[in-house]
Coordinates of C-alpha atoms in Angstrom, one line a residue:
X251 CA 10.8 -161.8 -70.9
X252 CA 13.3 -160.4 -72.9
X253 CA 16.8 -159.2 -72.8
X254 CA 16.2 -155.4 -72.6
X255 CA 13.7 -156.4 -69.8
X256 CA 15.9 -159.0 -67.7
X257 CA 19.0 -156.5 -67.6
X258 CA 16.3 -153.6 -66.8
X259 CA 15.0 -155.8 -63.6
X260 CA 18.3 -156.2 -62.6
X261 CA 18.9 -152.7 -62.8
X262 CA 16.9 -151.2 -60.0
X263 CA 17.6 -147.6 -61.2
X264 CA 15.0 -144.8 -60.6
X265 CA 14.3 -144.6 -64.6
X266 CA 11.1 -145.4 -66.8
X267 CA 11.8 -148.7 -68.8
X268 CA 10.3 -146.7 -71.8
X269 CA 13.6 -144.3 -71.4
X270 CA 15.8 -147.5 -70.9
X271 CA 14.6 -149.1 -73.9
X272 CA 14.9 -146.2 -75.8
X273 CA 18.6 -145.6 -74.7
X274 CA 19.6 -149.3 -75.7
X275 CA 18.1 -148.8 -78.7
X276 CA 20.6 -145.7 -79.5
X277 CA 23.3 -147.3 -77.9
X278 CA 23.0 -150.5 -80.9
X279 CA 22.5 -147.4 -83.1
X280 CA 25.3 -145.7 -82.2
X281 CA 27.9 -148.8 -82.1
X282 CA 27.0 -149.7 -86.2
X283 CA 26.0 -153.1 -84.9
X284 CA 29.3 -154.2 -83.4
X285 CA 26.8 -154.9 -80.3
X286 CA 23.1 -156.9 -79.7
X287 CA 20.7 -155.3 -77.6
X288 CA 21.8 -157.4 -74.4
X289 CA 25.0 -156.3 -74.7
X290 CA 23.9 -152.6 -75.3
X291 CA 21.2 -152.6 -72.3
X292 CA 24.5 -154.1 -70.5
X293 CA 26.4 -151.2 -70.7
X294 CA 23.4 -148.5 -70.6
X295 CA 22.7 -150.0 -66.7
X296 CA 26.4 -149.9 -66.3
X297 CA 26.4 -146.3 -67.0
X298 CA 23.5 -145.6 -65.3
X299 CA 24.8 -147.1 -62.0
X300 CA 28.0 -145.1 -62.2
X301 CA 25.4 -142.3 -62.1
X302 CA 23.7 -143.1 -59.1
X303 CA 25.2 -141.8 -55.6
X304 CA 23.4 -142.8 -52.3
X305 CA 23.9 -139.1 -51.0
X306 CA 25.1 -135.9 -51.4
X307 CA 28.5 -137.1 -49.7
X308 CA 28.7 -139.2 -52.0
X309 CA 29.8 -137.0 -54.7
X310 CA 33.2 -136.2 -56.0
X311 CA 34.6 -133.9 -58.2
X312 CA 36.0 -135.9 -60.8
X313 CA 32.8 -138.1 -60.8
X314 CA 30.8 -138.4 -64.4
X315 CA 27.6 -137.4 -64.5
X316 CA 25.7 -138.0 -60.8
X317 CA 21.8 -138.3 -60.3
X318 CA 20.7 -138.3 -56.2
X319 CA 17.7 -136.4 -54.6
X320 CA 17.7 -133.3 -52.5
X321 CA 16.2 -130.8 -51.1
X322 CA 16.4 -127.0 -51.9
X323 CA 17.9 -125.0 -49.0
X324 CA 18.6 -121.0 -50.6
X325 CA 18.1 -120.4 -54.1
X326 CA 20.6 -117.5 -55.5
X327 CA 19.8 -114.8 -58.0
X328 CA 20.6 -115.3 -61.7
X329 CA 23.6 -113.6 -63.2
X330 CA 23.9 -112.7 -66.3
X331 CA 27.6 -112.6 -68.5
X332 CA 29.1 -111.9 -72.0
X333 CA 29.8 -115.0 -74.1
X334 CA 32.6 -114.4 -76.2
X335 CA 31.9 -114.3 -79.8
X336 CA 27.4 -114.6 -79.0
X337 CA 25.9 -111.9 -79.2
X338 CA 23.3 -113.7 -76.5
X339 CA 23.9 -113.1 -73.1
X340 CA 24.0 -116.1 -70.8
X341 CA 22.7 -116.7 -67.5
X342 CA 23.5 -118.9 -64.4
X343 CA 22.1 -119.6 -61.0
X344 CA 23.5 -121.2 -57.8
X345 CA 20.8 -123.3 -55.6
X346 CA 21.9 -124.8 -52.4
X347 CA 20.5 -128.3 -51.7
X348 CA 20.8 -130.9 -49.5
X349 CA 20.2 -134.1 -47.6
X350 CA 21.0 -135.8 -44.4
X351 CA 24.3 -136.0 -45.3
X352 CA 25.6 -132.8 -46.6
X353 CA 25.4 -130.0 -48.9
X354 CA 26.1 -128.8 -52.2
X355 CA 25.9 -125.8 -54.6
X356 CA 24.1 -127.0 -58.1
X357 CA 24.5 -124.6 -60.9
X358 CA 21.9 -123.9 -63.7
X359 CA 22.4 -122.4 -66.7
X360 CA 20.4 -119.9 -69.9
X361 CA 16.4 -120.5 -70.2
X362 CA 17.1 -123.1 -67.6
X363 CA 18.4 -120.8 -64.7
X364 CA 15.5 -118.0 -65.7
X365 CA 12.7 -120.9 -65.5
X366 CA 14.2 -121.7 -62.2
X367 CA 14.3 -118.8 -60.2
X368 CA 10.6 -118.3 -61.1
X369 CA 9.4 -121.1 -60.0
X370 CA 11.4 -122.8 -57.6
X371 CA 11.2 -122.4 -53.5
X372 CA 13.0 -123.0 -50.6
X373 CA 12.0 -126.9 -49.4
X374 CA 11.6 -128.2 -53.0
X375 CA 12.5 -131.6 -53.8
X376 CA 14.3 -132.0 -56.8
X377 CA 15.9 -135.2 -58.8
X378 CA 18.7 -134.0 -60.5
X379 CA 21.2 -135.0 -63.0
X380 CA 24.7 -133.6 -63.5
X381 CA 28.4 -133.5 -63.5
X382 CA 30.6 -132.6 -60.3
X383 CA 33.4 -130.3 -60.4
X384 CA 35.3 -128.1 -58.3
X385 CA 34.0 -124.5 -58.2
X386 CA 34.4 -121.2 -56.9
X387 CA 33.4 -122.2 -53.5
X388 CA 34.4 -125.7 -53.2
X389 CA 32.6 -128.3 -55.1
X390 CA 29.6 -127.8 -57.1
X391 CA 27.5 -129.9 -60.1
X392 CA 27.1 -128.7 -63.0
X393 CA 22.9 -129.9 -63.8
X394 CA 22.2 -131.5 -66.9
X395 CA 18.4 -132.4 -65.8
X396 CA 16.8 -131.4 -63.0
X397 CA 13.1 -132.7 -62.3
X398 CA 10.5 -131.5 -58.8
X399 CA 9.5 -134.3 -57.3
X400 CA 6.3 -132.9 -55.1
X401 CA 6.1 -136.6 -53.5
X402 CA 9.5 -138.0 -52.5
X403 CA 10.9 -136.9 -49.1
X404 CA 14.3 -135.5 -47.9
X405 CA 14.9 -135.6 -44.2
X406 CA 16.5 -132.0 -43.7
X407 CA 14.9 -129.0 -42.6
X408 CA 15.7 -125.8 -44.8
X409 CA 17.4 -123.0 -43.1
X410 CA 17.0 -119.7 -44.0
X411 CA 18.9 -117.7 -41.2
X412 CA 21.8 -119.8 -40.1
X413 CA 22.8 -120.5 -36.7
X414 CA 26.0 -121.9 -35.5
X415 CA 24.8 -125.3 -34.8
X416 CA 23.1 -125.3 -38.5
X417 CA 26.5 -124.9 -40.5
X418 CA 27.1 -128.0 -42.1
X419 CA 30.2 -129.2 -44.5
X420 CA 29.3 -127.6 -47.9
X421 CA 26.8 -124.8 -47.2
X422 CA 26.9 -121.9 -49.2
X423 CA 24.8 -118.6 -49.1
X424 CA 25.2 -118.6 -45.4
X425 CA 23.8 -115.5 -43.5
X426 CA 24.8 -115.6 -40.1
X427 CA 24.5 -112.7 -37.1
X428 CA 27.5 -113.4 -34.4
X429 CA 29.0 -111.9 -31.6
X430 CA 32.9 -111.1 -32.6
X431 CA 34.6 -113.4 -29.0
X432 CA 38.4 -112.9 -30.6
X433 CA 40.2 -111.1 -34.0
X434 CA 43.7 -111.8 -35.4
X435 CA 45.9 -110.1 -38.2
X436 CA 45.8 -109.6 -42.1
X437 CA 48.2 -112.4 -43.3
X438 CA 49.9 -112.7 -46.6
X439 CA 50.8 -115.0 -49.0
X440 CA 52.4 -115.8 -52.5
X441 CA 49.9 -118.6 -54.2
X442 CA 50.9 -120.4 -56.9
X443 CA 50.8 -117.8 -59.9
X444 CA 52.8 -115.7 -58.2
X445 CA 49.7 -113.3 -57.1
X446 CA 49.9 -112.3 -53.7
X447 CA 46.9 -113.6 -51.4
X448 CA 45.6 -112.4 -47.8
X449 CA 43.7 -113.7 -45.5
X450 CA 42.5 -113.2 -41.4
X451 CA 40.7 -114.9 -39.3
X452 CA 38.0 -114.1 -36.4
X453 CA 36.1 -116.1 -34.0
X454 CA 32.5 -115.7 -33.7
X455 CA 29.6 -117.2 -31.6
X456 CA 25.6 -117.3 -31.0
X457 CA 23.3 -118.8 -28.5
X458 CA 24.2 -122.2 -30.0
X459 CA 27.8 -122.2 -30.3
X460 CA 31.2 -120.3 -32.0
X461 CA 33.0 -121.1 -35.3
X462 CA 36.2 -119.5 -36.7
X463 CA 35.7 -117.0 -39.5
X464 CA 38.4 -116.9 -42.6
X465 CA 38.3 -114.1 -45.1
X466 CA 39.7 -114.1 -47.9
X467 CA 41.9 -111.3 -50.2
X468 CA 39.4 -108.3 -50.2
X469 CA 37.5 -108.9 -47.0
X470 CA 40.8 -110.1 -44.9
X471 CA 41.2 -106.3 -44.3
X472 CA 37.5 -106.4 -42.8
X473 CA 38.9 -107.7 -39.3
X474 CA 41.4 -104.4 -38.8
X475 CA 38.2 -102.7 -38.7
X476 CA 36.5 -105.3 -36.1
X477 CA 37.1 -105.7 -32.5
X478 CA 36.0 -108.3 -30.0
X479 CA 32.6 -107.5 -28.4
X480 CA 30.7 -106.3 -31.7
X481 CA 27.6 -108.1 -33.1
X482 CA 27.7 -108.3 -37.0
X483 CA 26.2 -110.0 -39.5
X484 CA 28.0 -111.9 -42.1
X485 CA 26.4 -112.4 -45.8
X486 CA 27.1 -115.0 -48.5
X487 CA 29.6 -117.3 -46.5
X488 CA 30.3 -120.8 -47.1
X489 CA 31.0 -123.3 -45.2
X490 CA 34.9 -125.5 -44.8
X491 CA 36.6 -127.9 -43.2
X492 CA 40.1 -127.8 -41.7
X493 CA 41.7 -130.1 -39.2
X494 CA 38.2 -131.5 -38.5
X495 CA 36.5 -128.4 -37.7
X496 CA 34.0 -126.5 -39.6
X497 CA 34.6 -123.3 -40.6
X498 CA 32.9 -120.3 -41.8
X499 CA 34.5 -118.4 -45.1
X500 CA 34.0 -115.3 -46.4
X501 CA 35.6 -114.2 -50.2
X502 CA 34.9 -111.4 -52.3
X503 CA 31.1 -112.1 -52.6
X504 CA 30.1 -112.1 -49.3
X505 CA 30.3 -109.5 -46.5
X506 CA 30.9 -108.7 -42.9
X507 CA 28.5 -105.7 -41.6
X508 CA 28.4 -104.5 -37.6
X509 CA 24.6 -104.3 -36.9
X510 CA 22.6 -103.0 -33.5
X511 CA 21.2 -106.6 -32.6
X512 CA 22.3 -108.4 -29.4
X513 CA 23.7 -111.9 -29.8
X514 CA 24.4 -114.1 -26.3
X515 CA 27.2 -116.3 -26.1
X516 CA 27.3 -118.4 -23.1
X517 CA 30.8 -120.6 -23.3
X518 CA 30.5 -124.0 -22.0
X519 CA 33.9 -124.6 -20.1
X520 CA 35.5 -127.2 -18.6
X521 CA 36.4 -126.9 -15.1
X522 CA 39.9 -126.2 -14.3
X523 CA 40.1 -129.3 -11.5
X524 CA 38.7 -131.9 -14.7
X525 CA 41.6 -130.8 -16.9
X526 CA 43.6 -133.4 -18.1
X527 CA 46.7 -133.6 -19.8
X528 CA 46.3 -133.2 -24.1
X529 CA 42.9 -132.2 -23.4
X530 CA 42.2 -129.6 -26.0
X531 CA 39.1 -127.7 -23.8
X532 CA 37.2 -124.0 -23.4
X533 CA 38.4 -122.4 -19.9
X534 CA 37.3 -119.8 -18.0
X535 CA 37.7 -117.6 -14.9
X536 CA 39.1 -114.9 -12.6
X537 CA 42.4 -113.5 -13.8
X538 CA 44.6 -113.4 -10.3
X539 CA 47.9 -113.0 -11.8
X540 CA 49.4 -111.6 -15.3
X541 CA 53.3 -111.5 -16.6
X542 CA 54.8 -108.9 -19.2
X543 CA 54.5 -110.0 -22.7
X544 CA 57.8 -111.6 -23.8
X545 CA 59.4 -111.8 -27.4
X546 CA 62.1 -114.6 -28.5
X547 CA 64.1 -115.6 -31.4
X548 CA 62.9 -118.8 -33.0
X549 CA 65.6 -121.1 -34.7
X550 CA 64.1 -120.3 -37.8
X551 CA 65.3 -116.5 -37.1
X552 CA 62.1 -115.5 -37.1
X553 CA 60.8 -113.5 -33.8
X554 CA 57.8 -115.1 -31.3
X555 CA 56.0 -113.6 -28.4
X556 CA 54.5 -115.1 -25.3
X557 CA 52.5 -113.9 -22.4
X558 CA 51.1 -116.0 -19.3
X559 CA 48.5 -115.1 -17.2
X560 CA 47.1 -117.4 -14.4
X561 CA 43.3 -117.6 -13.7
X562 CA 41.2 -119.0 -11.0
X563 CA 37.4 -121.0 -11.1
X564 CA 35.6 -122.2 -8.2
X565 CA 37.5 -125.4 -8.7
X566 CA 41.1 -124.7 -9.0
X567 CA 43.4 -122.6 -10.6
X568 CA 45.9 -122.6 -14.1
X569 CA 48.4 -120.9 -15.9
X570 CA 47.4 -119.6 -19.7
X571 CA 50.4 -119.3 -22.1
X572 CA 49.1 -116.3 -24.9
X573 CA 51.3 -116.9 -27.9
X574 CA 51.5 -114.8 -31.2
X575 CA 48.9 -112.0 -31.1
X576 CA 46.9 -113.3 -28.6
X577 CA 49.8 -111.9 -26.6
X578 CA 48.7 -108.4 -27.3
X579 CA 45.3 -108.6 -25.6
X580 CA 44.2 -106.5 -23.5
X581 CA 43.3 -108.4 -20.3
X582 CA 44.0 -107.5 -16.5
X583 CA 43.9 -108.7 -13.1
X584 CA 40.0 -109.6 -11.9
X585 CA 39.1 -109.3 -15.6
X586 CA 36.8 -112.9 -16.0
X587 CA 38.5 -114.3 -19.1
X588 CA 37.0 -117.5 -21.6
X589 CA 39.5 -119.3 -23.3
X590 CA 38.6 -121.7 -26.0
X591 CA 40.2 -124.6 -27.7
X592 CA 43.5 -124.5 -25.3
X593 CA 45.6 -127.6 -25.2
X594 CA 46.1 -128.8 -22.0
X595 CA 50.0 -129.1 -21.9
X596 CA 52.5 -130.1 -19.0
X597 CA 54.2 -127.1 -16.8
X598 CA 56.7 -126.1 -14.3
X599 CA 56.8 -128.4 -11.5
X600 CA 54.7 -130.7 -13.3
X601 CA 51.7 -128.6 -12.8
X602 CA 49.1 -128.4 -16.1
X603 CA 48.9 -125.4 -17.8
X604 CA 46.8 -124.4 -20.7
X605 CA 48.4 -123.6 -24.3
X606 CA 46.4 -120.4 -26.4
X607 CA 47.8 -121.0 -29.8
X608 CA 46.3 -120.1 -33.7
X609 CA 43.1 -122.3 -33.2
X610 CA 42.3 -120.7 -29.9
X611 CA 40.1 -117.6 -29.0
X612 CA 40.4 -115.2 -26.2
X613 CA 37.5 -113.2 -25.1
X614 CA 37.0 -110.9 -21.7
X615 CA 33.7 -111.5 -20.6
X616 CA 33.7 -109.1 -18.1
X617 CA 36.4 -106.0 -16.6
X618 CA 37.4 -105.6 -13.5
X619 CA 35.0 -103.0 -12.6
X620 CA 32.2 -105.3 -13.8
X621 CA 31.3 -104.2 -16.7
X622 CA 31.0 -106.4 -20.0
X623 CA 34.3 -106.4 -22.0
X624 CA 33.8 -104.3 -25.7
X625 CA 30.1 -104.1 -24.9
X626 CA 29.9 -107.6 -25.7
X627 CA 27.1 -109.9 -25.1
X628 CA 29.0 -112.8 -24.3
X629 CA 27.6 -114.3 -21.0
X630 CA 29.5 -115.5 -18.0
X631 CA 28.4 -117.9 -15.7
X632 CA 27.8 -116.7 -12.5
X633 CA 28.0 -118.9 -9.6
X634 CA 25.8 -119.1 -6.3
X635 CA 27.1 -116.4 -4.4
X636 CA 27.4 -114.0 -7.4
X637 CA 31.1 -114.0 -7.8
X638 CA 30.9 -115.0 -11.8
X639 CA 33.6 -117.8 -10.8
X640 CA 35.9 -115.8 -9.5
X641 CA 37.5 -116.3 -5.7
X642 CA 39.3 -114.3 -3.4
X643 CA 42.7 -113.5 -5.1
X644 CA 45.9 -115.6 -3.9
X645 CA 48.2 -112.9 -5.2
X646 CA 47.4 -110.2 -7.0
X647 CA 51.1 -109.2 -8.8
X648 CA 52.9 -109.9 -12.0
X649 CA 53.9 -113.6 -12.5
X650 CA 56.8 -115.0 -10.5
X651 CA 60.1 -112.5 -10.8
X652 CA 62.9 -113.6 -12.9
X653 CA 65.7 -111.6 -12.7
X654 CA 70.4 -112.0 -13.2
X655 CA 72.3 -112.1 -10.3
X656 CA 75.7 -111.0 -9.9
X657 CA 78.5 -113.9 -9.2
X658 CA 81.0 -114.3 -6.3
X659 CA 83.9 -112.9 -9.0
X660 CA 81.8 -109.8 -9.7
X661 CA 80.6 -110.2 -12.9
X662 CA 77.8 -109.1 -14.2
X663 CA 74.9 -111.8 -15.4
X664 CA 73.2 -109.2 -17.1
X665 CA 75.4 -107.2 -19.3
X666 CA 75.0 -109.7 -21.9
X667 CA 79.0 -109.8 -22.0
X668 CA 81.7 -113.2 -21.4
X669 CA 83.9 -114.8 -19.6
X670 CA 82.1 -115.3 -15.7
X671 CA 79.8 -117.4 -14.3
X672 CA 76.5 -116.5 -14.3
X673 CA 73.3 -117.0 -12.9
X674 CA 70.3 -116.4 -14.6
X675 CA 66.4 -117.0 -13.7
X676 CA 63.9 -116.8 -16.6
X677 CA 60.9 -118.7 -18.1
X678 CA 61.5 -121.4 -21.2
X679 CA 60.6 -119.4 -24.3
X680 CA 62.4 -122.0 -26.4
X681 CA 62.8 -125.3 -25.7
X682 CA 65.1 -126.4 -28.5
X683 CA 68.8 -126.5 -29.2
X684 CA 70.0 -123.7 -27.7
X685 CA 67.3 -123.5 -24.7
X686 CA 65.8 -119.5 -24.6
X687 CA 65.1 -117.7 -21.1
X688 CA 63.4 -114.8 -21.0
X689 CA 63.0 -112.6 -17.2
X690 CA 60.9 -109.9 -18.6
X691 CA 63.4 -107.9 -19.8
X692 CA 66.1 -109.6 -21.2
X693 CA 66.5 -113.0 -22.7
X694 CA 69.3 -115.7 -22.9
X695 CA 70.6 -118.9 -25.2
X696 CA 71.3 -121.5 -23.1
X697 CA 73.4 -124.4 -24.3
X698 CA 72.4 -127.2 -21.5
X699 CA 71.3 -131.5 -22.0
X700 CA 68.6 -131.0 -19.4
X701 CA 65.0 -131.2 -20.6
X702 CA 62.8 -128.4 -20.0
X703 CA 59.5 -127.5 -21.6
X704 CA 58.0 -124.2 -22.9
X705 CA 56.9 -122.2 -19.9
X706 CA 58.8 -123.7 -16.9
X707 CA 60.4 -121.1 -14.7
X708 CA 64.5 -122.2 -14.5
X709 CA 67.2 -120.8 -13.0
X710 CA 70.7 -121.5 -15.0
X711 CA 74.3 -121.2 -13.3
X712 CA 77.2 -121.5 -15.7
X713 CA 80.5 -119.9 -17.9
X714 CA 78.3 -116.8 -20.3
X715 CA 80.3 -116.7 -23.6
X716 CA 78.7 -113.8 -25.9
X717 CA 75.2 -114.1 -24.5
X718 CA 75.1 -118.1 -24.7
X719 CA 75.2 -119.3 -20.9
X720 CA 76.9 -123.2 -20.6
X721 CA 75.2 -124.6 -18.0
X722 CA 76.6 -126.7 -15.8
X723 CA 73.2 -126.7 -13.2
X724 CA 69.8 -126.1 -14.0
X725 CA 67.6 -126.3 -11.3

């Protein structure tokens, strides 16, 4: 046996010796004899093993050229573009493919991309050969060669409408019908050329589970235009990952569209008595008491808002602080409320009580007057005596009162002026240095050593200087 043979056996790499031997061959051509044919089959299986990747998560951008097998999932359509200076016009098409352990976008390209939308189909294997590289929607490769291969396998099933539970890291071309469970605002940006960027966010959710939505520049507007309840289909998105979550992203290629069809989203909560502290959980139940909506001055000088609201399951009860724009939803006493992804966060009187920041949706599942919140299809689940979760109300009022009293000298605590002491009674806003209290109407800065946490309910007695109260009890 000879060289080219011993370093081919060696190899183990999915190519026919003839094409081996013929690319040593080359490679001696190539290097004007400065190396024999062991040495050139030498580095020919050393570049062929810096090919091959065991999967599709495998593959970097960076990378040189990759070979791996997968499966198609969604062929695209071919565009065609202007090449400067040709008077040919070229053509490229995007195929989705995939494995066990991903996806990924390959891109094809002239005669190549034509040939390819002919003939291939959804379920196709394919060997293929190219380089990685970060594309317009995350990372894509570039193919070189790209072979069928009617008799290997690839343990994935093709999708051609997704559902929630199908979205997996990499997935592009995603069509996917939702109900809307929560909306936020159109957010801007500066990016790095200067440009301003925008972008919103929504929560959506099928028979099989919810995912958060981010749109991009064009289509961030899309979500001032949506509202919780509304089924709609969402075209060309592709799937991300943030903080170990997928989600679901929409840019200027895709598209959001309301449509008649009824999606059910059942929310699978934790019980309220099971709640432990961190836990980062869905809730749901009975709304049996609500507070005003709050605002505050961070220390950043920027202004925040907060709104609690307690609600009641056949298992216990807990208070929800609503922060940011989840502040501003509309929900009411007996309204059945789902929260999901709420951190499980300490309270006043050491009690838990359940944080509804960024990551977090809000959705009524039901009004007061029983009817579904938005005309939504979300589903609650009822209990045994047809209640939906929700017990006879323990109070059926605003959240505890908060209010200034007068002192013995006769000052005023709430004229915001100096010079008296003071008591004040308010809910933690702010728990840094200076402490914020807020009763509803009214907040105040409280310079104090004691440590209280965001949503405790504290009344403050002390010397008011200019607004700031120095407390010498907290209790």
């Amino acid at each position: 046996m000879g060289a080219i043979e011993d370093v081919y056996d060696d190899l183990d790499a999915d190519v026919p010796f003839e094409e081996f031997e013929a690319a040593v061959e080359q490679k001696v051509e190539d290097m004007g004899g400065l190396a024999d044919e062991e040495t050139a089959a030498m580095l020919i299986a050393h570049e062929l093993r810096d090919e091959e990747v065991n999967s599709v998560a495998d593959i970097e951008p960076g990378m040189d050229d990759v070979k791996f097998l997968a499966k198609v999932m969604a062929v695209g359509e071919v565009r065609t573009f202007e090449r400067d200076g040709e008077d040919e016009d070229g053509h490229v098409l995007n195929v989705e493919v995939a494995d066990g352990s991903g996806r990924v976008t390959i891109s094809m390209w002239d005669q190549v991309a034509v040939d390819a939308k002919e003939n291939l189909q959804t379920g196709d294997v394919l060997r293929i050969m190219g380089r990685p590289k970060e594309g317009y929607s995350g990372l894509e490769v570039a193919v070189d060669k790209v072979e069928p291969d009617p008799d290997a396998e690839v343990d994935v099933e093709a999708v051609e409408e997704y559902r929630v539970e199908d979205l997996t890291m990499g997935a592009s071309d995603v069509d996917l019908l939702g109900v809307i469970l929560d909306t936020d605002t159109v957010r801007t940006f500066d990016r790095d050329d200067g440009s301003e960027g925008k972008v919103s966010n929504m929560t959506v959710g099928d028979e099989t589970g919810r995912v958060r939505v981010t749109m991009w520049d064009d289509m961030a507007g899309r979500v001032e235009e949506l509202a919780a309840g509304e089924t709609v289909e969402i075209v060309d998105g592709y799937v991300r990952e943030r903080d170990g979550d997928l989600e679901l992203h929409v840019g200027s290629r895709g598209g959001i569209e309301p449509v008649d069809d009824e999606v059910e989203y059942v929310p699978e909560t934790t019980d309220i008595a099971d709640l432990e502290l961190e836990d980062v959980v869905d809730i749901a139940g009975g709304v049996i008491e609500t507070s005003e909506k709050r605002t505050f001055d961070r220390d950043d000088g920027s202004q925040g808002q907060v709104r609690n609201v307690r609600i009641k399951d056949e298992t216990g009860e807990i208070r929800v602080a609503l922060w940011g724009d989840k502040a501003d939803r509309d929900i009411g006493l007996a309204d059945r409320v789902a929260f999901t992804d709420v951190e499980v966060q300490d309270g006043w009187q050491d009690d838990l009580e359940a944080s509804a920041g960024w990551r977090s949706s809000v959705s009524v599942l039901e009004t007061a007057d029983g009817s579904a919140a938005g005309g939504s299809s979300a589903g609650s689940a009822d209990r045994d005596d047809g209640q939906g979760g929700l017990d006879s109300f323990d109070s059926g009022g605003s959240a505890a009162t908060a209010d200034a009293t007068a002192t013995d000298d006769g000052s005023d605590a709430g004229d915001g002026t100096g010079g008296g002491v003071v008591e004040f009674t308010g809910t933690v806003v702010q728990a840094g240095d200076p402490v914020v209290l807020d009763d509803g109407t009214q907040t105040r800065s409280v310079e104090t050593s004691a440590k209280l946490r965001l949503g405790e309910e504290v009344t403050v007695r002390g010397v008011e200087e200019g607004g700031t109260i120095d407390a010498d009890d907290v209790f």
